[in-house]
Tab-separated table of C-alpha atoms and ligand atoms in Angstrom:
chain	number	residue	atom	x	y	z
A	216	MET	CA	6.972	16.943	15.302
A	217	ARG	CA	6.059	16.811	18.981
A	218	GLN	CA	8.782	17.015	21.604
A	219	GLU	CA	7.999	13.570	23.042
A	220	ASP	CA	8.043	11.987	19.579
A	221	ARG	CA	11.442	13.534	18.861
A	222	LYS	CA	12.690	12.109	22.157
A	223	GLU	CA	11.392	8.664	21.229
A	224	THR	CA	13.437	8.800	18.014
A	225	GLU	CA	16.561	9.423	20.106
A	226	ILE	CA	15.706	6.506	22.409
A	227	GLN	CA	15.271	4.144	19.473
A	228	ILE	CA	18.547	5.285	17.910
A	229	GLU	CA	20.271	4.267	21.156
A	230	TYR	CA	18.623	0.837	20.863
A	231	ILE	CA	19.963	0.523	17.315
A	232	LYS	CA	23.464	0.919	18.752
A	233	LYS	CA	22.775	-1.695	21.462
A	234	ALA	CA	21.383	-4.125	18.883
A	235	ALA	CA	24.447	-3.561	16.713
A	236	ALA	CA	26.725	-4.521	19.626
A	237	LEU	CA	24.685	-7.675	20.293
A	238	LEU	CA	24.737	-8.630	16.641
A	239	SER	CA	28.447	-8.166	16.380
A	240	GLU	CA	28.934	-10.595	19.319
A	241	LYS	CA	26.742	-13.116	17.549
A	242	GLU	CA	28.689	-12.704	14.327
A	243	THR	CA	31.922	-13.371	16.170
A	244	GLU	CA	30.394	-16.533	17.637
A	245	ALA	CA	29.117	-17.669	14.248
A	246	GLY	CA	32.318	-16.668	12.447
A	247	ARG	CA	30.358	-15.101	9.593
A	248	LYS	CA	28.105	-12.165	8.650
A	249	LEU	CA	24.490	-12.663	9.704
A	250	ARG	CA	21.738	-12.071	7.171
A	251	ALA	CA	18.219	-10.643	7.492
A	252	CYS	CA	15.241	-10.930	5.165
A	253	VAL	CA	12.011	-8.897	5.233
A	254	VAL	CA	8.997	-10.190	3.304
A	255	THR	CA	6.169	-7.769	2.595
A	256	PHE	CA	2.541	-8.751	2.114
A	257	GLY	CA	-0.216	-6.318	1.129
A	258	CYS	CA	-0.381	-2.676	0.199
A	259	GLN	CA	1.886	0.322	-0.472
A	260	MET	CA	1.696	1.289	3.213
A	261	ASN	CA	3.257	-2.021	4.189
A	262	ALA	CA	5.869	-1.639	1.461
A	263	ARG	CA	6.843	1.722	2.944
A	264	ASP	CA	6.890	0.266	6.489
A	265	SER	CA	9.183	-2.513	5.262
A	266	GLU	CA	11.639	0.074	3.958
A	267	LYS	CA	11.797	1.410	7.512
A	268	LEU	CA	12.270	-2.072	8.991
A	269	ILE	CA	15.014	-2.894	6.485
A	270	GLY	CA	16.676	0.474	7.191
A	271	ILE	CA	16.881	-0.430	10.881
A	272	LEU	CA	18.137	-3.986	10.248
A	273	GLU	CA	20.804	-2.659	7.911
A	274	GLN	CA	21.917	-0.041	10.400
A	275	VAL	CA	22.144	-2.735	13.084
A	276	GLY	CA	24.588	-4.526	10.805
A	277	TYR	CA	22.628	-7.300	9.116
A	278	GLU	CA	23.368	-8.121	5.514
A	279	ILE	CA	20.013	-7.759	3.756
A	280	THR	CA	18.949	-10.661	1.555
A	281	GLU	CA	15.833	-11.822	-0.261
A	282	ASP	CA	16.564	-15.414	0.736
A	283	GLU	CA	14.231	-16.527	3.526
A	284	ASN	CA	16.783	-19.074	4.703
A	285	ALA	CA	18.431	-16.290	6.730
A	286	ASP	CA	19.355	-15.516	10.351
A	287	PHE	CA	16.554	-13.018	10.950
A	288	VAL	CA	13.334	-13.276	8.964
A	289	LEU	CA	10.548	-10.748	9.386
A	290	TYR	CA	7.124	-11.059	7.747
A	291	ASN	CA	5.280	-7.766	7.463
A	292	THR	CA	1.744	-9.097	7.151
A	293	CYS	CA	-1.601	-8.032	5.672
A	294	THR	CA	-5.054	-9.131	6.761
A	295	VAL	CA	-7.389	-7.296	4.431
A	296	ARG	CA	-8.570	-10.611	2.971
A	297	GLU	CA	-8.431	-14.108	4.467
A	298	ASN	CA	-6.124	-15.526	1.770
A	299	ALA	CA	-3.401	-13.077	2.849
A	300	ASN	CA	-3.461	-14.763	6.296
A	301	LEU	CA	-3.431	-18.273	4.884
A	302	LYS	CA	-0.309	-17.465	2.873
A	303	VAL	CA	1.517	-16.441	6.053
A	304	TYR	CA	0.650	-19.640	7.940
A	305	GLY	CA	1.785	-21.740	4.963
A	306	ARG	CA	5.134	-19.983	4.680
A	307	LEU	CA	5.763	-20.129	8.438
A	308	GLY	CA	5.898	-23.920	8.128
A	309	VAL	CA	8.754	-23.568	5.623
A	310	LEU	CA	10.599	-21.145	7.921
A	311	ASN	CA	10.364	-23.637	10.770
A	312	GLY	CA	12.189	-26.137	8.554
A	313	TYR	CA	15.049	-23.613	8.063
A	314	LYS	CA	15.137	-22.880	11.791
A	315	LYS	CA	15.618	-26.554	12.652
A	316	LYS	CA	18.850	-26.475	10.624
A	317	ASN	CA	19.895	-23.038	11.942
A	318	PRO	CA	18.791	-22.935	15.600
A	319	GLY	CA	20.091	-19.370	16.076
A	320	MET	CA	17.608	-18.151	13.470
A	321	LYS	CA	15.032	-15.592	14.662
A	322	ILE	CA	11.551	-15.447	13.158
A	323	ALA	CA	9.543	-12.250	13.579
A	324	LEU	CA	6.054	-11.205	12.520
A	325	CYS	CA	4.539	-7.738	12.385
A	326	GLY	CA	1.881	-5.757	10.525
A	327	CYS	CA	-1.896	-5.770	10.276
A	328	MET	CA	-2.523	-9.474	10.845
A	329	MET	CA	-0.839	-9.242	14.266
A	330	GLN	CA	-3.465	-6.735	15.427
A	331	GLU	CA	-6.042	-9.529	15.459
A	332	PRO	CA	-6.185	-11.228	18.880
A	333	GLN	CA	-7.216	-14.630	17.475
A	334	VAL	CA	-4.172	-14.645	15.180
A	335	VAL	CA	-1.784	-13.962	18.050
A	336	GLU	CA	-3.497	-16.679	20.097
A	337	LYS	CA	-3.050	-19.182	17.275
A	338	LEU	CA	0.620	-18.246	16.879
A	339	ARG	CA	1.194	-18.464	20.615
A	340	THR	CA	-0.216	-21.961	20.830
A	341	SER	CA	0.575	-23.605	17.481
A	342	TYR	CA	3.593	-21.685	16.120
A	343	ARG	CA	5.818	-21.544	19.159
A	344	PHE	CA	8.980	-21.259	17.091
A	345	VAL	CA	8.134	-17.610	16.328
A	346	ASP	CA	10.474	-15.335	18.346
A	347	LEU	CA	8.911	-11.889	17.991
A	348	ILE	CA	5.398	-10.607	17.322
A	349	PHE	CA	4.556	-6.914	17.155
A	350	GLY	CA	1.842	-4.835	15.542
A	351	THR	CA	1.229	-1.728	13.470
A	352	HIS	CA	1.159	0.835	16.293
A	353	ASN	CA	4.597	0.117	17.759
A	354	LEU	CA	6.567	-0.350	14.567
A	355	TYR	CA	8.834	2.510	15.635
A	356	LYS	CA	9.853	0.408	18.667
A	357	PHE	CA	11.446	-2.182	16.384
A	358	PRO	CA	15.028	-1.351	17.513
A	359	GLU	CA	14.036	-1.867	21.148
A	360	LEU	CA	12.269	-5.150	20.347
A	361	LEU	CA	15.288	-6.268	18.357
A	362	VAL	CA	17.496	-5.779	21.405
A	363	SER	CA	15.126	-7.960	23.453
A	364	VAL	CA	14.982	-10.691	20.842
A	365	LEU	CA	18.760	-10.747	20.402
A	366	SER	CA	19.392	-10.947	24.134
A	367	GLN	CA	16.788	-13.443	25.346
A	368	GLU	CA	15.073	-16.697	24.395
A	369	GLY	CA	11.304	-17.317	24.214
A	370	THR	CA	8.616	-15.535	22.227
A	371	ILE	CA	8.274	-11.775	22.712
A	372	ILE	CA	4.801	-10.458	22.013
A	373	ASP	CA	4.120	-6.729	22.034
A	374	ILE	CA	0.849	-5.583	20.515
A	375	TRP	CA	-0.788	-2.221	21.236
A	376	ASP	CA	-4.396	-1.492	20.490
A	377	LYS	CA	-3.756	2.129	19.533
A	378	THR	CA	-1.277	4.981	19.441
A	379	ASP	CA	-1.373	8.722	18.900
A	380	ARG	CA	2.329	8.890	18.152
A	381	ILE	CA	4.058	9.545	14.868
A	382	VAL	CA	7.742	8.899	15.374
A	383	GLU	CA	9.865	10.252	12.522
A	384	ASP	CA	13.449	10.146	11.347
A	385	LEU	CA	14.426	6.536	11.961
A	386	PRO	CA	16.609	4.937	9.274
A	387	VAL	CA	14.922	3.970	5.983
A	388	LYS	CA	16.284	1.783	3.207
A	389	ARG	CA	14.523	2.824	0.024
A	390	LYS	CA	13.870	0.129	-2.523
A	391	TYR	CA	14.087	2.495	-5.511
A	392	SER	CA	16.387	5.512	-5.758
A	393	TYR	CA	14.139	7.456	-8.133
A	394	LYS	CA	10.711	6.997	-6.503
A	395	SER	CA	9.317	6.647	-3.024
A	396	GLY	CA	6.159	6.382	-0.986
A	397	LEU	CA	5.566	9.156	1.543
A	398	ASN	CA	3.069	8.670	4.363
A	399	ILE	CA	0.836	11.674	4.865
A	400	MET	CA	-1.581	9.998	7.251
A	401	PHE	CA	-2.131	6.741	9.103
A	402	GLY	CA	-5.255	4.777	9.987
A	403	CYS	CA	-8.838	5.106	8.788
A	404	ASP	CA	-12.086	6.378	10.338
A	405	ASN	CA	-14.474	5.277	7.632
A	406	PHE	CA	-15.539	1.884	8.916
A	407	CYS	CA	-16.747	0.391	5.658
A	408	THR	CA	-18.626	-2.611	7.034
A	409	TYR	CA	-16.500	-5.260	5.256
A	410	CYS	CA	-13.148	-3.744	6.103
A	411	ILE	CA	-10.762	-4.636	8.894
A	412	VAL	CA	-8.361	-1.732	8.286
A	413	PRO	CA	-9.851	0.694	10.865
A	414	TYR	CA	-9.477	-2.032	13.519
A	415	VAL	CA	-5.887	-2.965	12.703
A	416	ARG	CA	-4.515	0.417	11.647
A	417	GLY	CA	-6.422	2.503	14.175
A	418	ARG	CA	-7.906	6.003	14.017
A	419	GLU	CA	-6.998	8.472	11.340
A	420	ARG	CA	-3.902	10.574	12.165
A	421	SER	CA	-2.354	13.056	9.738
A	422	ARG	CA	1.278	14.061	9.750
A	423	GLU	CA	2.152	17.733	10.111
A	424	PRO	CA	2.607	19.415	6.709
A	425	GLU	CA	6.090	20.666	7.716
A	426	ASP	CA	7.196	17.083	8.432
A	427	ILE	CA	5.803	15.869	5.112
A	428	LEU	CA	7.534	18.669	3.203
A	429	ALA	CA	10.806	18.119	5.047
A	430	GLU	CA	10.710	14.439	4.077
A	431	ALA	CA	9.819	15.320	0.464
A	432	LYS	CA	12.820	17.694	0.318
A	433	SER	CA	15.182	15.161	1.772
A	434	LEU	CA	13.940	12.498	-0.660
A	435	ALA	CA	14.392	14.923	-3.571
A	436	GLN	CA	17.932	15.727	-2.442
A	437	ASP	CA	18.537	12.013	-2.371
A	438	GLY	CA	17.628	11.690	-6.061
A	439	CYS	CA	13.955	10.898	-5.800
A	440	LYS	CA	11.874	12.217	-8.710
A	441	GLU	CA	8.491	10.629	-8.132
A	442	LEU	CA	6.565	10.594	-4.862
A	443	MET	CA	3.467	8.627	-3.968
A	444	LEU	CA	1.580	10.273	-1.095
A	445	LEU	CA	0.118	7.481	1.012
A	446	GLY	CA	-2.982	7.328	3.196
A	447	GLN	CA	-6.103	5.166	3.472
A	448	ASN	CA	-8.226	8.183	2.632
A	449	VAL	CA	-6.022	11.036	1.467
A	450	ASN	CA	-8.958	13.340	0.757
A	451	SER	CA	-9.658	13.768	4.432
A	452	TYR	CA	-6.055	14.792	5.131
A	453	GLY	CA	-5.587	17.172	8.069
A	454	LYS	CA	-8.819	16.514	9.967
A	455	ASN	CA	-6.994	16.035	13.288
A	456	LEU	CA	-4.563	18.941	12.768
A	457	GLU	CA	-4.927	22.642	13.481
A	458	ASN	CA	-4.616	25.006	10.496
A	459	ALA	CA	-3.772	22.162	8.137
A	460	PRO	CA	-3.830	22.716	4.390
A	461	SER	CA	-6.444	20.802	2.400
A	462	PHE	CA	-5.183	17.691	0.611
A	463	ALA	CA	-5.237	19.594	-2.700
A	464	GLN	CA	-3.099	22.367	-1.188
A	465	LEU	CA	-0.699	19.840	0.308
A	466	LEU	CA	-0.364	18.190	-3.088
A	467	GLU	CA	0.655	21.491	-4.671
A	468	MET	CA	3.122	22.170	-1.872
A	469	VAL	CA	4.771	18.807	-2.495
A	470	CYS	CA	4.852	19.504	-6.269
A	471	ASN	CA	6.766	22.721	-5.533
A	472	VAL	CA	9.611	20.867	-3.846
A	473	GLU	CA	12.677	21.293	-6.025
A	474	GLY	CA	13.670	18.093	-7.786
A	475	ILE	CA	10.249	16.437	-7.495
A	476	GLU	CA	8.953	15.908	-11.006
A	477	ARG	CA	5.946	13.660	-10.446
A	478	VAL	CA	3.492	13.210	-7.603
A	479	ARG	CA	0.955	10.404	-7.213
A	480	PHE	CA	-1.359	9.589	-4.339
A	481	MET	CA	-3.336	6.666	-2.995
A	482	THR	CA	-6.158	6.157	-1.964
A	483	SER	CA	-9.093	8.481	-2.536
A	484	HIS	CA	-12.501	7.890	-1.053
A	485	PRO	CA	-15.169	9.071	-3.515
A	486	LYS	CA	-17.245	10.673	-0.764
A	487	ASP	CA	-14.477	13.179	0.059
A	488	LEU	CA	-13.035	14.015	-3.347
A	489	SER	CA	-13.284	17.786	-3.737
A	490	ASP	CA	-13.688	20.011	-6.791
A	491	GLU	CA	-10.601	21.805	-5.541
A	492	LEU	CA	-8.623	18.573	-5.993
A	493	ILE	CA	-9.950	18.086	-9.521
A	494	GLN	CA	-8.925	21.639	-10.455
A	495	VAL	CA	-5.473	21.271	-8.904
A	496	MET	CA	-4.916	18.005	-10.781
A	497	LYS	CA	-6.120	19.600	-13.985
A	498	ARG	CA	-3.759	22.558	-13.855
A	499	ASN	CA	-0.633	21.026	-12.316
A	500	PRO	CA	1.300	18.882	-14.816
A	501	LYS	CA	3.452	17.354	-12.058
A	502	ILE	CA	0.443	15.531	-10.650
A	503	CYS	CA	0.240	12.187	-12.377
A	504	ARG	CA	-2.657	11.487	-14.716
A	505	HIS	CA	-3.952	8.681	-12.539
A	506	LEU	CA	-6.671	8.483	-9.931
A	507	HIS	CA	-7.501	5.356	-7.961
A	508	LEU	CA	-11.145	5.758	-7.000
A	509	PRO	CA	-12.508	2.612	-5.323
A	510	LEU	CA	-16.097	1.882	-6.353
A	511	GLN	CA	-16.559	-1.367	-4.342
A	512	SER	CA	-20.074	-1.819	-5.747
A	513	GLY	CA	-22.303	-0.118	-8.299
A	514	SER	CA	-25.482	-0.861	-6.359
A	515	THR	CA	-26.804	1.900	-4.127
A	516	GLU	CA	-28.325	-0.625	-1.736
A	517	ILE	CA	-25.059	-2.610	-1.380
A	518	LEU	CA	-23.119	0.659	-1.004
A	519	ARG	CA	-25.475	1.640	1.813
A	520	ARG	CA	-24.907	-1.689	3.549
A	521	MET	CA	-21.167	-1.262	3.017
A	522	ASN	CA	-21.373	2.173	4.708
A	523	ARG	CA	-19.658	3.797	1.740
A	524	ARG	CA	-21.780	6.964	2.024
A	525	TYR	CA	-22.360	7.534	-1.704
A	526	THR	CA	-24.899	6.227	-4.184
A	527	LYS	CA	-24.402	4.750	-7.636
A	528	GLU	CA	-25.510	8.070	-9.125
A	529	GLN	CA	-23.142	10.116	-6.991
A	530	TYR	CA	-20.187	7.926	-7.960
A	531	LEU	CA	-21.105	8.154	-11.635
A	532	GLU	CA	-21.529	11.901	-11.466
A	533	LEU	CA	-18.117	12.294	-9.846
A	534	ALA	CA	-16.262	9.901	-12.155
A	535	LEU	CA	-17.845	11.352	-15.306
A	536	LYS	CA	-17.118	14.909	-14.143
A	537	ILE	CA	-13.456	13.934	-13.694
A	538	ARG	CA	-13.437	12.329	-17.163
A	539	ARG	CA	-14.827	15.579	-18.637
A	540	GLU	CA	-12.442	17.855	-16.768
A	541	ILE	CA	-9.262	15.799	-17.307
A	542	PRO	CA	-9.782	13.581	-20.361
A	543	ASP	CA	-6.270	12.075	-20.307
A	544	LEU	CA	-6.573	10.955	-16.678
A	545	SER	CA	-6.634	7.242	-16.061
A	546	ILE	CA	-9.219	6.118	-13.507
A	547	THR	CA	-8.727	2.796	-11.737
A	548	THR	CA	-10.859	1.158	-9.101
A	549	ASP	CA	-11.481	-1.656	-6.614
A	550	ILE	CA	-14.587	-3.819	-6.798
A	551	ILE	CA	-15.819	-6.394	-4.300
A	552	VAL	CA	-18.012	-9.242	-5.539
A	553	GLY	CA	-20.112	-11.337	-3.155
A	554	PHE	CA	-20.871	-8.889	-0.384
A	555	PRO	CA	-23.669	-10.270	1.882
A	556	GLY	CA	-27.080	-9.896	0.276
A	557	GLU	CA	-25.705	-9.172	-3.195
A	558	THR	CA	-28.041	-10.242	-6.009
A	559	GLU	CA	-27.722	-10.482	-9.757
A	560	SER	CA	-29.411	-7.129	-10.095
A	561	ASP	CA	-26.774	-5.521	-7.832
A	562	ILE	CA	-24.094	-6.988	-10.094
A	563	GLU	CA	-25.912	-5.477	-13.109
A	564	ASP	CA	-25.500	-2.078	-11.448
A	565	THR	CA	-21.784	-2.695	-10.972
A	566	LEU	CA	-21.447	-3.725	-14.635
A	567	ASP	CA	-23.361	-0.608	-15.635
A	568	VAL	CA	-20.926	1.654	-13.764
A	569	ILE	CA	-17.961	-0.150	-15.358
A	570	ARG	CA	-19.500	0.399	-18.808
A	571	GLN	CA	-20.154	4.086	-18.175
A	572	VAL	CA	-16.875	5.014	-16.465
A	573	ARG	CA	-14.735	2.695	-18.620
A	574	PHE	CA	-12.141	2.098	-15.931
A	575	ASP	CA	-8.565	2.006	-17.131
A	576	ASN	CA	-7.951	-0.834	-14.722
A	577	ALA	CA	-9.821	-2.474	-11.859
A	578	PHE	CA	-8.874	-4.814	-9.056
A	579	THR	CA	-11.717	-7.228	-8.508
A	580	PHE	CA	-11.888	-9.014	-5.162
A	581	ILE	CA	-14.079	-11.784	-3.844
A	582	TYR	CA	-15.694	-10.648	-0.604
A	583	SER	CA	-13.778	-12.053	2.344
A	584	LYS	CA	-15.470	-12.289	5.709
A	585	ARG	CA	-13.288	-10.556	8.324
A	586	SER	CA	-14.191	-11.357	11.882
A	587	GLY	CA	-14.982	-8.330	14.005
A	588	THR	CA	-16.349	-6.317	11.073
A	589	PRO	CA	-20.109	-5.595	10.951
A	590	ALA	CA	-20.631	-7.413	7.624
A	591	ALA	CA	-19.224	-10.658	9.056
A	592	SER	CA	-22.390	-11.038	11.119
A	593	TYR	CA	-24.826	-10.190	8.303
A	594	GLU	CA	-27.038	-13.206	7.842
A	595	ASP	CA	-27.399	-13.195	4.075
A	596	GLN	CA	-23.874	-14.327	3.112
A	597	VAL	CA	-23.952	-15.465	-0.552
A	598	SER	CA	-22.980	-18.834	-1.986
A	599	GLU	CA	-19.610	-19.618	-3.519
A	600	GLU	CA	-21.207	-20.714	-6.829
A	601	PHE	CA	-23.011	-17.398	-7.174
A	602	ILE	CA	-19.840	-15.462	-6.380
A	603	SER	CA	-17.663	-17.341	-8.795
A	604	ALA	CA	-20.122	-16.867	-11.706
A	605	GLN	CA	-20.589	-13.153	-10.976
A	606	PHE	CA	-16.885	-12.595	-10.405
A	607	ASP	CA	-16.156	-13.933	-13.897
A	608	ARG	CA	-18.717	-11.586	-15.457
A	609	VAL	CA	-17.247	-8.554	-13.697
A	610	LEU	CA	-13.662	-9.537	-14.489
A	611	LYS	CA	-14.444	-10.076	-18.163
A	612	LEU	CA	-16.013	-6.646	-18.587
A	613	VAL	CA	-13.276	-4.934	-16.590
A	614	GLN	CA	-10.623	-6.511	-18.810
A	615	GLU	CA	-12.463	-5.530	-21.989
A	616	THR	CA	-12.772	-1.882	-20.996
A	617	ALA	CA	-9.224	-1.726	-19.665
A	618	ARG	CA	-7.880	-3.066	-22.961
A	619	GLU	CA	-9.892	-0.532	-24.969
A	620	GLN	CA	-8.771	2.316	-22.733
A	621	ALA	CA	-5.092	1.380	-22.944
A	622	GLY	CA	-5.254	1.390	-26.757
A	623	LYS	CA	-6.199	5.093	-26.779
A	624	TYR	CA	-2.611	6.285	-26.567
A	625	GLU	CA	-1.137	4.122	-29.315
A	626	GLY	CA	0.907	6.242	-31.746
A	627	LEU	CA	1.444	9.080	-29.252
A	628	THR	CA	4.645	10.141	-27.520
A	629	MET	CA	4.557	10.419	-23.735
A	630	ASP	CA	7.072	10.876	-20.938
A	631	ALA	CA	8.074	7.718	-19.085
A	632	LEU	CA	10.073	7.332	-15.897
A	633	ILE	CA	12.425	4.426	-16.586
A	634	GLU	CA	12.214	2.031	-13.648
A	635	GLU	CA	14.160	-1.118	-14.432
A	636	VAL	CA	15.745	-3.415	-16.969
A	637	ASN	CA	13.117	-5.809	-18.269
A	638	GLU	CA	13.331	-9.120	-16.421
A	639	SER	CA	12.614	-11.404	-19.353
A	640	ASP	CA	14.432	-9.400	-22.065
A	641	PRO	CA	17.583	-7.547	-20.900
A	642	THR	CA	17.732	-5.502	-24.137
A	643	LEU	CA	14.592	-3.675	-22.954
A	644	VAL	CA	13.845	-1.309	-20.093
A	645	THR	CA	10.462	-0.691	-18.481
A	646	GLY	CA	9.091	2.795	-17.978
A	647	ARG	CA	5.988	4.118	-16.276
A	648	LEU	CA	3.810	6.748	-17.903
A	649	SER	CA	2.181	9.464	-15.862
A	650	ASN	CA	-1.125	7.558	-16.231
A	651	ASN	CA	0.518	4.512	-14.599
A	652	CYS	CA	0.671	2.414	-17.804
A	653	LEU	CA	3.915	0.552	-18.444
A	654	VAL	CA	5.970	0.717	-21.626
A	655	HIS	CA	8.849	-1.523	-22.667
A	656	LEU	CA	11.503	-0.009	-24.937
A	657	PRO	CA	15.041	-0.748	-26.073
A	658	GLY	CA	17.553	0.636	-23.584
A	659	ASP	CA	19.956	-0.212	-20.805
A	660	ALA	CA	20.450	0.307	-17.071
A	661	SER	CA	21.953	3.778	-17.587
A	662	LEU	CA	18.416	5.064	-18.301
A	663	ILE	CA	17.030	3.980	-14.912
A	664	GLY	CA	15.657	6.958	-12.994
A	665	SER	CA	15.391	9.297	-15.988
A	666	ILE	CA	12.192	10.685	-17.429
A	667	ILE	CA	12.300	10.524	-21.230
A	668	PRO	CA	9.807	10.895	-24.100
A	669	VAL	CA	8.760	7.515	-25.491
A	670	PHE	CA	6.851	6.784	-28.706
A	671	LEU	CA	4.066	4.300	-27.874
A	672	ARG	CA	4.260	2.119	-30.967
A	673	GLU	CA	1.962	-0.746	-30.045
A	674	CYS	CA	-0.482	-1.469	-27.250
A	675	LYS	CA	-0.264	-5.059	-26.016
A	676	GLY	CA	-3.393	-5.092	-23.867
A	677	PHE	CA	-2.116	-3.760	-20.576
A	678	TYR	CA	1.272	-2.377	-21.600
A	679	TYR	CA	2.970	-0.760	-24.580
A	680	LEU	CA	5.955	-1.526	-26.742
A	681	GLY	CA	7.719	1.674	-27.682
A	682	GLU	CA	10.937	3.437	-28.437
A	683	ARG	CA	12.824	6.448	-27.265
A	684	LYS	CA	11.882	9.628	-29.172
B	28	5AD	N1	-13.145	-8.566	1.214
B	28	5AD	C1	-12.754	-8.318	-0.054
B	28	5AD	N2	-12.104	-7.219	-0.412
B	28	5AD	C2	-11.829	-6.306	0.534
B	28	5AD	N3	-11.201	-5.115	0.474
B	28	5AD	C3	-11.156	-4.591	1.705
B	28	5AD	N4	-11.758	-5.423	2.590
B	28	5AD	C4	-12.188	-6.502	1.869
B	28	5AD	C5	-12.884	-7.677	2.201
B	28	5AD	N5	-13.281	-7.940	3.447
B	28	5AD	C6	-10.722	-4.532	-0.775
B	28	5AD	C7	-11.418	-3.228	-1.074
B	28	5AD	C8	-10.339	-2.204	-0.850
B	28	5AD	C9	-9.098	-2.984	-1.210
B	28	5AD	C10	-7.826	-2.433	-0.689
B	28	5AD	O1	-9.335	-4.256	-0.659
B	28	5AD	O2	-11.821	-3.239	-2.421
B	28	5AD	O3	-10.498	-1.043	-1.646
B	29	SF4	FE1	-11.247	0.078	4.614
B	29	SF4	FE2	-13.161	1.770	3.846
B	29	SF4	FE3	-11.068	2.670	5.319
B	29	SF4	FE4	-10.673	1.925	2.763
B	29	SF4	S1	-11.984	3.637	3.457
B	29	SF4	S2	-9.412	1.362	4.538
B	29	SF4	S3	-12.144	0.232	2.536
B	29	SF4	S4	-12.659	1.227	5.954
C-alpha cells in the first residue's frame, strides 16, 4: 500500500469517530437508537462495496436494518442497463414518503449510476429530498461525507471523474462468515461499445499482491473458507503493477493461504484467458469448477462492432479446449440480444455457439442503450418486436442446455459448502457445489459454513435434492 493511501485510511478513521459523536448527539435528541439501511443494486463488486459501507455505518453506531423506513438509507446503485436506473427512481419516491413522516431521515445515493452527469442533474432538480450523492471513486471518503451530512442541511454532492487511489483497511461488515468477495482490481479498460462500466468505474487498477494476500489471510483467520476474487477482467490482472504475478499465479497464491478451501473468480474476458490459467485450474482442486466466460454474441460481425476482440471461432476454440481439459468444469456466460444491427443470422450464430458449448447457465440480457457509449449512436438500432422474438429463442435454448448439463451429476456425491437454512422449508439447508450448482438437503443451521459430501439424488432443473453422505 502506498504511504499516502495509508494516511488516508487514518484520516477516514478519525472521521468515523467524529461521525460517531454526531450520531450519539442525535440519538440523545431522538431518545432512541438510530437505524441505517443499505440497499445494493447490481453486481458482486457493488455487494462487496456495500459490505464496506455497512461496516462504516455500524462502526459509527447505527443499528443496521433491512427496513428502508430507517434514519439513514443508502442506495448503492448500478447503471449497466437502463432498468436498473428506473428501479432506483421508483424506490426514491417511496423513500420520500418515509422522510415526510421522519424529517430527520437522511437519504444517500452512491455507486455507478451517480457517475453519470445527467443522473445527478435529474436528482438535483427533481429529487431535492436526497441528502448525499457520491460516486464510485470516492467511496473511501464515506466517513468524511457522513460527518458533513450529519452536521449540515442541504444536498451534498461529491462526484469525482477518476482516482488512482486504493484505500485499504477501513471497516467491513461481511454478509456471510464463511465466504467473501475479495477485490483484486478495479475499473475496466476494454471499452466494449455497449458498456458503460469503463466510464463509471474508471481505468483498470490492480491491487498489490501483498495487499490481496494479507486480506485473504485475515479473512481466513476470521473463518472464511471460500473466496471470490473480483475484477471486471481478472485475466489482465497486474497490468499497471511492477513485477506483478500473472492472474494464474495470484490464484495459486491465494489457494495456498491457510484456511482457504475454495477460490472462485469473476469475470474473465475470453480474449485474455491464458493456457496457464487453464492448467492451474486443472491441477488445483481448491479452484472451483466454474468459469464465467461472457460470450455476448456468437456472431463475429456483432462481436467486432461490440469491440470484443475475438471471433466466433476463437471463442468456440477456447471454450471447447476448456471443456476438453477440465470436463467437470461448469461454464456460464452472458449474452446480449438486440445489439444495433443484429439480424436473424447473427442470432443463429449465437444459438450455434450455445449448442456447441452447452453452457451450464447463461444470463441473457436485452441490449440497453447507454448514453455516452459508442453503440448508443449507432444508427441501426433494432426494433422491440424483433428483440423480444429473438430473446425468447435464445432463452429457450439456454434453458434446455442448462437443464441437460445440470442432470449430468445426478447420482454422484460431491462436496457442498452449506450456506443457509432453506427459506421455504426450514428442515432443509442449501449448499453450493464447487461448480456453483445448488443442492438442498436435510439439515439444520449447525451445518452452515461447513463443507460436506452430499449425495445428489435428484436434479430438479437448476438445483439438486440430496442428502448428506
Ligand atoms: N445492455 C445489455 N446488457 C449489457 N451488459 C453490459 N452492458 C449492457 C448493455 N448496455 C451485460 C453484459 C455483461 C453483463 C454484466 O451485463 O452481458 O457481461
Ligand atoms: Fe463492460 Fe466489456 Fe469491461 Fe465487461 S469487459 S466491464 S462488458 S467494457
